[in-house]
């Protein structure tokens, strides 16, 4: 069963705007309507003084914040967030919704005073805080992985309509789809999926994170911080992600398409 943490505010579905455009087709112009994905701003204040601005899809904001904090290694449990305040602002000139969130953590974290994280990349700061490598055990078979794309087809309607969204899917040890993250940024989508499972109390130690975007070093680091042993993509894995996966025994799979995939690291996670 999908985990949908009961939190409301902002847009319920993926925010789309219908606009007039002109399309070149069959040698001439035609006027038509098109659906485009909306960008929003999340301004996250982490007391006592850090400010991070994300360009993101304005939905599942609380889940994204908690997923980000877990996946960056700032917290290990939801109750380490001692205060959470969220305020939506529709009066700002940005062409989309703006939400301001303030959190106070049990332990202070030291971040740059101001940082902006755009939708395409979640920043370059990577600090894996005192983490030990995974101890691999055979959890999944190759056939299990090949079945994953058939389980997500009903959850990518926003991409089919606009071509604008990335998705992240979390599967449990029984290959049940337990959380979906949808965003214009692949890192944000991963944070949302992780945050939904985290807030619902779903164990991540025997889970699979399946992303539609390429696997960057930072997404691999998010999986390690969150305790997710297997990271899978339909696209490529970048070299930094491979190095990090091999250092921490993270299972890393790319180009999961049809009846094949590439395994960059983590053969011990697979049943023979």
CSV table of N, CA and C in Angstrom, one decimal, residues 113-234:
chain,number,residue,atom,x,y,z
A,113,UNK,N,25.2,30.1,5.4
A,113,UNK,CA,24.0,31.0,5.8
A,113,UNK,C,23.0,31.0,4.7
A,114,UNK,N,23.4,31.1,3.5
A,114,UNK,CA,22.4,31.1,2.4
A,114,UNK,C,22.9,30.2,1.3
A,115,UNK,N,22.0,29.4,0.8
A,115,UNK,CA,22.3,28.5,-0.3
A,115,UNK,C,21.1,28.3,-1.2
A,116,UNK,N,21.3,28.3,-2.5
A,116,UNK,CA,20.2,28.1,-3.4
A,116,UNK,C,20.4,26.8,-4.1
A,117,UNK,N,19.4,25.9,-4.1
A,117,UNK,CA,19.4,24.6,-4.8
A,117,UNK,C,18.4,24.6,-5.9
A,118,UNK,N,18.9,24.6,-7.2
A,118,UNK,CA,18.0,24.6,-8.3
A,118,UNK,C,17.4,23.2,-8.6
A,119,UNK,N,16.4,23.2,-9.4
A,119,UNK,CA,15.6,21.9,-9.6
A,119,UNK,C,16.5,20.9,-10.3
A,120,UNK,N,17.5,21.2,-11.1
A,120,UNK,CA,18.3,20.2,-11.8
A,120,UNK,C,19.3,19.6,-11.0
A,121,UNK,N,19.8,20.2,-9.9
A,121,UNK,CA,20.9,19.7,-9.1
A,121,UNK,C,20.8,20.2,-7.7
A,122,UNK,N,20.9,19.3,-6.8
A,122,UNK,CA,20.7,19.6,-5.3
A,122,UNK,C,21.9,20.0,-4.6
A,123,UNK,N,22.9,20.7,-5.3
A,123,UNK,CA,24.0,21.2,-4.7
A,123,UNK,C,25.2,20.3,-4.7
A,124,UNK,N,26.4,20.8,-4.3
A,124,UNK,CA,27.6,20.0,-4.4
A,124,UNK,C,28.1,19.6,-3.1
A,125,UNK,N,27.5,20.1,-2.0
A,125,UNK,CA,28.0,19.8,-0.6
A,125,UNK,C,27.7,18.3,-0.3
A,126,UNK,N,28.7,17.5,-0.1
A,126,UNK,CA,28.5,16.1,0.3
A,126,UNK,C,29.3,15.8,1.6
A,127,UNK,N,28.5,15.5,2.6
A,127,UNK,CA,29.2,15.2,3.9
A,127,UNK,C,28.5,13.9,4.4
A,128,UNK,N,29.2,12.8,4.2
A,128,UNK,CA,28.7,11.5,4.8
A,128,UNK,C,29.2,11.4,6.2
A,129,UNK,N,28.3,11.7,7.2
A,129,UNK,CA,28.7,12.0,8.5
A,129,UNK,C,28.9,10.6,9.3
A,130,UNK,N,30.1,10.2,9.4
A,130,UNK,CA,30.4,9.0,10.3
A,130,UNK,C,29.7,7.8,9.9
A,131,UNK,N,29.4,7.5,8.6
A,131,UNK,CA,28.6,6.4,8.2
A,131,UNK,C,29.5,5.2,7.9
A,132,UNK,N,29.0,4.0,8.3
A,132,UNK,CA,29.8,2.8,8.0
A,132,UNK,C,29.2,2.1,6.7
A,133,UNK,N,30.0,1.4,6.0
A,133,UNK,CA,29.5,0.7,4.8
A,133,UNK,C,28.4,-0.3,5.1
A,134,UNK,N,27.5,-0.5,4.2
A,134,UNK,CA,26.5,-1.5,4.3
A,134,UNK,C,27.1,-2.9,4.5
A,135,UNK,N,26.4,-3.8,5.1
A,135,UNK,CA,26.8,-5.2,5.2
A,135,UNK,C,25.8,-6.0,4.3
A,136,UNK,N,26.2,-6.2,3.0
A,136,UNK,CA,25.3,-6.8,2.0
A,136,UNK,C,24.8,-8.2,2.4
A,137,UNK,N,23.5,-8.4,2.1
A,137,UNK,CA,22.9,-9.7,2.2
A,137,UNK,C,22.0,-9.9,1.1
A,138,UNK,N,21.8,-11.2,0.6
A,138,UNK,CA,20.9,-11.4,-0.6
A,138,UNK,C,19.5,-11.1,-0.3
A,139,UNK,N,19.0,-10.0,-0.9
A,139,UNK,CA,17.6,-9.6,-0.7
A,139,UNK,C,16.7,-9.7,-1.9
A,140,UNK,N,17.3,-9.5,-3.1
A,140,UNK,CA,16.5,-9.4,-4.3
A,140,UNK,C,17.1,-10.3,-5.4
A,141,UNK,N,16.3,-10.7,-6.4
A,141,UNK,CA,16.8,-11.4,-7.5
A,141,UNK,C,16.8,-10.5,-8.7
A,142,UNK,N,17.6,-10.8,-9.7
A,142,UNK,CA,17.6,-10.0,-11.0
A,142,UNK,C,16.2,-9.9,-11.5
A,143,UNK,N,15.4,-11.0,-11.4
A,143,UNK,CA,14.0,-11.0,-11.9
A,143,UNK,C,13.2,-10.0,-11.2
A,144,UNK,N,13.4,-9.8,-9.9
A,144,UNK,CA,12.7,-8.8,-9.1
A,144,UNK,C,12.9,-7.4,-9.7
A,145,UNK,N,14.2,-7.1,-10.0
A,145,UNK,CA,14.4,-5.8,-10.6
A,145,UNK,C,13.7,-5.6,-12.0
A,146,UNK,N,13.7,-6.6,-12.8
A,146,UNK,CA,13.1,-6.5,-14.1
A,146,UNK,C,11.6,-6.3,-14.0
A,147,UNK,N,11.0,-6.6,-12.9
A,147,UNK,CA,9.6,-6.4,-12.7
A,147,UNK,C,9.2,-5.0,-12.3
A,148,UNK,N,10.2,-4.2,-11.9
A,148,UNK,CA,9.9,-2.9,-11.3
A,148,UNK,C,9.2,-1.9,-12.3
A,149,UNK,N,9.7,-1.8,-13.5
A,149,UNK,CA,9.0,-0.8,-14.4
A,149,UNK,C,7.5,-1.0,-14.6
A,150,UNK,N,7.1,-2.3,-14.6
A,150,UNK,CA,5.6,-2.5,-14.7
A,150,UNK,C,4.8,-2.0,-13.5
A,151,UNK,N,5.5,-1.8,-12.4
A,151,UNK,CA,4.8,-1.4,-11.2
A,151,UNK,C,4.6,0.1,-11.1
A,152,UNK,N,5.2,0.9,-12.0
A,152,UNK,CA,5.2,2.3,-11.8
A,152,UNK,C,4.4,3.0,-12.9
A,153,UNK,N,3.9,2.2,-13.9
A,153,UNK,CA,3.3,2.9,-15.1
A,153,UNK,C,2.1,3.7,-14.8
A,154,UNK,N,1.4,3.4,-13.7
A,154,UNK,CA,0.2,4.2,-13.3
A,154,UNK,C,0.6,5.5,-12.6
A,155,UNK,N,1.8,5.7,-12.3
A,155,UNK,CA,2.2,6.8,-11.4
A,155,UNK,C,3.0,7.9,-12.1
A,156,UNK,N,3.1,7.9,-13.4
A,156,UNK,CA,3.9,8.9,-14.2
A,156,UNK,C,3.1,9.7,-15.1
A,157,UNK,N,1.8,10.0,-14.7
A,157,UNK,CA,1.0,10.7,-15.6
A,157,UNK,C,1.4,12.1,-15.9
A,158,UNK,N,2.1,12.8,-14.8
A,158,UNK,CA,2.6,14.1,-15.0
A,158,UNK,C,3.6,14.2,-16.1
A,159,UNK,N,4.5,13.2,-16.1
A,159,UNK,CA,5.5,13.1,-17.2
A,159,UNK,C,4.9,12.9,-18.6
A,160,UNK,N,3.9,12.0,-18.6
A,160,UNK,CA,3.3,11.8,-19.9
A,160,UNK,C,2.6,13.0,-20.5
A,161,UNK,N,2.1,13.8,-19.6
A,161,UNK,CA,1.3,15.0,-20.0
A,161,UNK,C,2.3,16.2,-20.3
A,162,UNK,N,3.4,16.3,-19.7
A,162,UNK,CA,4.2,17.5,-19.8
A,162,UNK,C,5.7,17.2,-20.2
A,163,UNK,N,6.2,16.0,-19.9
A,163,UNK,CA,7.6,15.6,-20.1
A,163,UNK,C,8.5,16.3,-19.1
A,164,UNK,N,7.9,16.9,-18.0
A,164,UNK,CA,8.7,17.8,-17.2
A,164,UNK,C,9.1,17.2,-15.9
A,165,UNK,N,8.6,16.1,-15.5
A,165,UNK,CA,8.8,15.6,-14.1
A,165,UNK,C,9.8,14.4,-14.0
A,166,UNK,N,10.5,14.4,-12.9
A,166,UNK,CA,11.2,13.2,-12.4
A,166,UNK,C,10.4,12.5,-11.4
A,167,UNK,N,10.7,11.2,-11.2
A,167,UNK,CA,10.0,10.4,-10.2
A,167,UNK,C,11.0,9.6,-9.5
A,168,UNK,N,10.7,9.3,-8.2
A,168,UNK,CA,11.4,8.4,-7.4
A,168,UNK,C,10.4,7.5,-6.7
A,169,UNK,N,10.7,6.2,-6.7
A,169,UNK,CA,9.8,5.2,-6.2
A,169,UNK,C,10.5,4.4,-5.1
A,170,UNK,N,9.9,4.1,-4.0
A,170,UNK,CA,10.4,3.3,-3.0
A,170,UNK,C,9.6,2.0,-2.9
A,171,UNK,N,10.4,0.8,-3.0
A,171,UNK,CA,9.8,-0.5,-2.9
A,171,UNK,C,10.3,-1.1,-1.6
A,172,UNK,N,9.4,-1.9,-0.9
A,172,UNK,CA,9.9,-2.6,0.3
A,172,UNK,C,10.5,-4.0,-0.1
A,173,UNK,N,10.8,-4.8,0.9
A,173,UNK,CA,11.5,-6.1,0.6
A,173,UNK,C,10.6,-7.0,-0.2
A,174,UNK,N,9.3,-6.8,-0.1
A,174,UNK,CA,8.4,-7.7,-0.9
A,174,UNK,C,8.0,-7.1,-2.2
A,175,UNK,N,8.7,-6.0,-2.6
A,175,UNK,CA,8.5,-5.3,-3.9
A,175,UNK,C,7.2,-4.6,-4.0
A,176,UNK,N,6.6,-4.3,-2.8
A,176,UNK,CA,5.4,-3.4,-2.8
A,176,UNK,C,5.9,-2.0,-2.9
A,177,UNK,N,5.2,-1.2,-3.8
A,177,UNK,CA,5.5,0.2,-3.9
A,177,UNK,C,4.9,0.9,-2.7
A,178,UNK,N,5.8,1.6,-1.9
A,178,UNK,CA,5.3,2.2,-0.7
A,178,UNK,C,5.3,3.7,-0.7
A,179,UNK,N,6.1,4.3,-1.6
A,179,UNK,CA,6.1,5.8,-1.7
A,179,UNK,C,6.6,6.2,-3.0
A,180,UNK,N,6.0,7.4,-3.5
A,180,UNK,CA,6.3,8.0,-4.8
A,180,UNK,C,6.6,9.4,-4.6
A,181,UNK,N,7.7,9.9,-5.2
A,181,UNK,CA,8.0,11.3,-5.2
A,181,UNK,C,8.0,11.8,-6.6
A,182,UNK,N,7.4,13.0,-6.8
A,182,UNK,CA,7.2,13.6,-8.1
A,182,UNK,C,7.7,15.0,-8.0
A,183,UNK,N,8.6,15.5,-8.9
A,183,UNK,CA,9.1,16.8,-8.9
A,183,UNK,C,9.8,17.1,-10.2
A,184,UNK,N,10.0,18.4,-10.4
A,184,UNK,CA,10.8,18.9,-11.6
A,184,UNK,C,12.3,18.6,-11.4
A,185,UNK,N,12.7,18.3,-10.2
A,185,UNK,CA,14.1,18.0,-9.9
A,185,UNK,C,14.2,16.6,-9.4
A,186,UNK,N,15.2,15.8,-9.9
A,186,UNK,CA,15.3,14.4,-9.6
A,186,UNK,C,15.7,14.3,-8.1
A,187,UNK,N,16.5,15.2,-7.6
A,187,UNK,CA,16.9,15.1,-6.2
A,187,UNK,C,15.8,15.4,-5.3
A,188,UNK,N,14.9,16.4,-5.6
A,188,UNK,CA,13.7,16.7,-4.9
A,188,UNK,C,12.8,15.5,-4.9
A,189,UNK,N,12.6,14.8,-6.0
A,189,UNK,CA,11.7,13.7,-6.1
A,189,UNK,C,12.2,12.6,-5.1
A,190,UNK,N,13.5,12.3,-5.1
A,190,UNK,CA,14.1,11.4,-4.1
A,190,UNK,C,13.8,11.8,-2.7
A,191,UNK,N,14.0,13.0,-2.4
A,191,UNK,CA,13.7,13.5,-1.0
A,191,UNK,C,12.3,13.3,-0.6
A,192,UNK,N,11.3,13.5,-1.6
A,192,UNK,CA,9.9,13.4,-1.3
A,192,UNK,C,9.6,11.9,-1.0
A,193,UNK,N,10.1,11.0,-1.9
A,193,UNK,CA,9.8,9.6,-1.7
A,193,UNK,C,10.3,9.1,-0.3
A,194,UNK,N,11.6,9.5,-0.1
A,194,UNK,CA,12.2,9.1,1.2
A,194,UNK,C,11.4,9.7,2.4
A,195,UNK,N,11.1,10.9,2.3
A,195,UNK,CA,10.3,11.6,3.4
A,195,UNK,C,9.0,11.0,3.6
A,196,UNK,N,8.3,10.6,2.6
A,196,UNK,CA,7.0,9.9,2.8
A,196,UNK,C,7.1,8.7,3.6
A,197,UNK,N,8.1,7.8,3.2
A,197,UNK,CA,8.3,6.6,3.9
A,197,UNK,C,8.8,6.8,5.3
A,198,UNK,N,9.7,7.8,5.5
A,198,UNK,CA,10.2,8.2,6.8
A,198,UNK,C,9.2,8.6,7.8
A,199,UNK,N,8.3,9.5,7.3
A,199,UNK,CA,7.2,10.0,8.2
A,199,UNK,C,6.1,8.9,8.5
A,200,UNK,N,6.0,7.9,7.6
A,200,UNK,CA,5.1,6.8,7.8
A,200,UNK,C,5.7,5.7,8.7
A,201,UNK,N,7.0,5.8,9.0
A,201,UNK,CA,7.6,4.8,9.8
A,201,UNK,C,7.9,3.5,9.1
A,202,UNK,N,8.1,3.6,7.8
A,202,UNK,CA,8.4,2.4,6.9
A,202,UNK,C,9.9,2.2,7.0
A,203,UNK,N,10.4,1.0,7.4
A,203,UNK,CA,11.8,0.7,7.4
A,203,UNK,C,12.4,0.8,6.0
A,204,UNK,N,13.6,1.3,6.0
A,204,UNK,CA,14.3,1.5,4.7
A,204,UNK,C,15.4,0.6,4.5
A,205,UNK,N,15.8,-0.2,5.5
A,205,UNK,CA,17.0,-1.1,5.5
A,205,UNK,C,16.9,-2.2,4.5
A,206,UNK,N,15.7,-2.5,4.0
A,206,UNK,CA,15.5,-3.6,3.0
A,206,UNK,C,14.7,-3.1,1.8
A,207,UNK,N,15.0,-1.9,1.4
A,207,UNK,CA,14.2,-1.3,0.4
A,207,UNK,C,15.0,-1.0,-0.9
A,208,UNK,N,14.3,-0.6,-2.0
A,208,UNK,CA,14.9,-0.2,-3.2
A,208,UNK,C,14.4,1.2,-3.5
A,209,UNK,N,15.3,2.1,-3.9
A,209,UNK,CA,15.0,3.4,-4.4
A,209,UNK,C,15.2,3.4,-5.9
A,210,UNK,N,14.1,3.6,-6.7
A,210,UNK,CA,14.1,3.5,-8.1
A,210,UNK,C,13.9,4.9,-8.6
A,211,UNK,N,14.8,5.5,-9.4
A,211,UNK,CA,14.7,6.8,-9.9
A,211,UNK,C,14.6,6.9,-11.4
A,212,UNK,N,13.9,7.8,-11.9
A,212,UNK,CA,13.8,7.9,-13.4
A,212,UNK,C,15.0,8.8,-14.0
A,213,UNK,N,15.7,9.5,-13.1
A,213,UNK,CA,16.8,10.3,-13.6
A,213,UNK,C,18.1,9.6,-13.5
A,214,UNK,N,19.1,10.2,-14.0
A,214,UNK,CA,20.5,9.6,-13.9
A,214,UNK,C,20.9,9.6,-12.4
A,215,UNK,N,21.8,8.7,-12.1
A,215,UNK,CA,22.2,8.6,-10.7
A,215,UNK,C,23.5,9.4,-10.5
A,216,UNK,N,23.3,10.5,-9.8
A,216,UNK,CA,24.4,11.4,-9.4
A,216,UNK,C,25.1,11.0,-8.1
A,217,UNK,N,26.2,11.6,-7.8
A,217,UNK,CA,26.9,11.3,-6.5
A,217,UNK,C,25.9,11.6,-5.4
A,218,UNK,N,25.2,12.8,-5.5
A,218,UNK,CA,24.4,13.2,-4.4
A,218,UNK,C,23.2,12.3,-4.2
A,219,UNK,N,22.6,11.7,-5.2
A,219,UNK,CA,21.5,10.8,-5.0
A,219,UNK,C,22.0,9.5,-4.4
A,220,UNK,N,23.2,9.1,-4.8
A,220,UNK,CA,23.8,7.9,-4.1
A,220,UNK,C,24.0,8.2,-2.6
A,221,UNK,N,24.5,9.4,-2.3
A,221,UNK,CA,24.7,9.8,-0.9
A,221,UNK,C,23.4,9.8,-0.1
A,222,UNK,N,22.4,10.3,-0.8
A,222,UNK,CA,21.1,10.3,-0.1
A,222,UNK,C,20.7,8.8,0.3
A,223,UNK,N,20.9,7.9,-0.6
A,223,UNK,CA,20.5,6.5,-0.3
A,223,UNK,C,21.3,6.0,0.8
A,224,UNK,N,22.6,6.3,0.9
A,224,UNK,CA,23.5,5.8,2.0
A,224,UNK,C,23.0,6.4,3.3
A,225,UNK,N,22.8,7.7,3.3
A,225,UNK,CA,22.3,8.4,4.5
A,225,UNK,C,21.0,7.8,5.0
A,226,UNK,N,20.1,7.5,4.1
A,226,UNK,CA,18.8,7.0,4.5
A,226,UNK,C,18.8,5.6,4.8
A,227,UNK,N,19.9,4.9,4.6
A,227,UNK,CA,20.0,3.4,4.9
A,227,UNK,C,19.3,2.6,3.8
A,228,UNK,N,19.2,3.1,2.6
A,228,UNK,CA,18.6,2.3,1.5
A,228,UNK,C,19.7,1.5,0.8
A,229,UNK,N,19.6,0.2,0.7
A,229,UNK,CA,20.7,-0.6,0.2
A,229,UNK,C,20.8,-0.7,-1.3
A,230,UNK,N,19.7,-0.4,-2.0
A,230,UNK,CA,19.8,-0.7,-3.4
A,230,UNK,C,19.2,0.5,-4.2
A,231,UNK,N,20.0,1.1,-5.1
A,231,UNK,CA,19.6,2.3,-5.9
A,231,UNK,C,19.6,1.9,-7.3
A,232,UNK,N,18.4,2.2,-8.0
A,232,UNK,CA,18.2,1.7,-9.3
A,232,UNK,C,17.7,2.8,-10.2
A,233,UNK,N,18.1,2.9,-11.5
A,233,UNK,CA,17.7,3.9,-12.4
A,233,UNK,C,17.5,3.3,-13.8
A,234,UNK,N,16.6,3.9,-14.5
A,234,UNK,CA,16.4,3.5,-15.9
A,234,UNK,C,17.5,4.2,-16.8
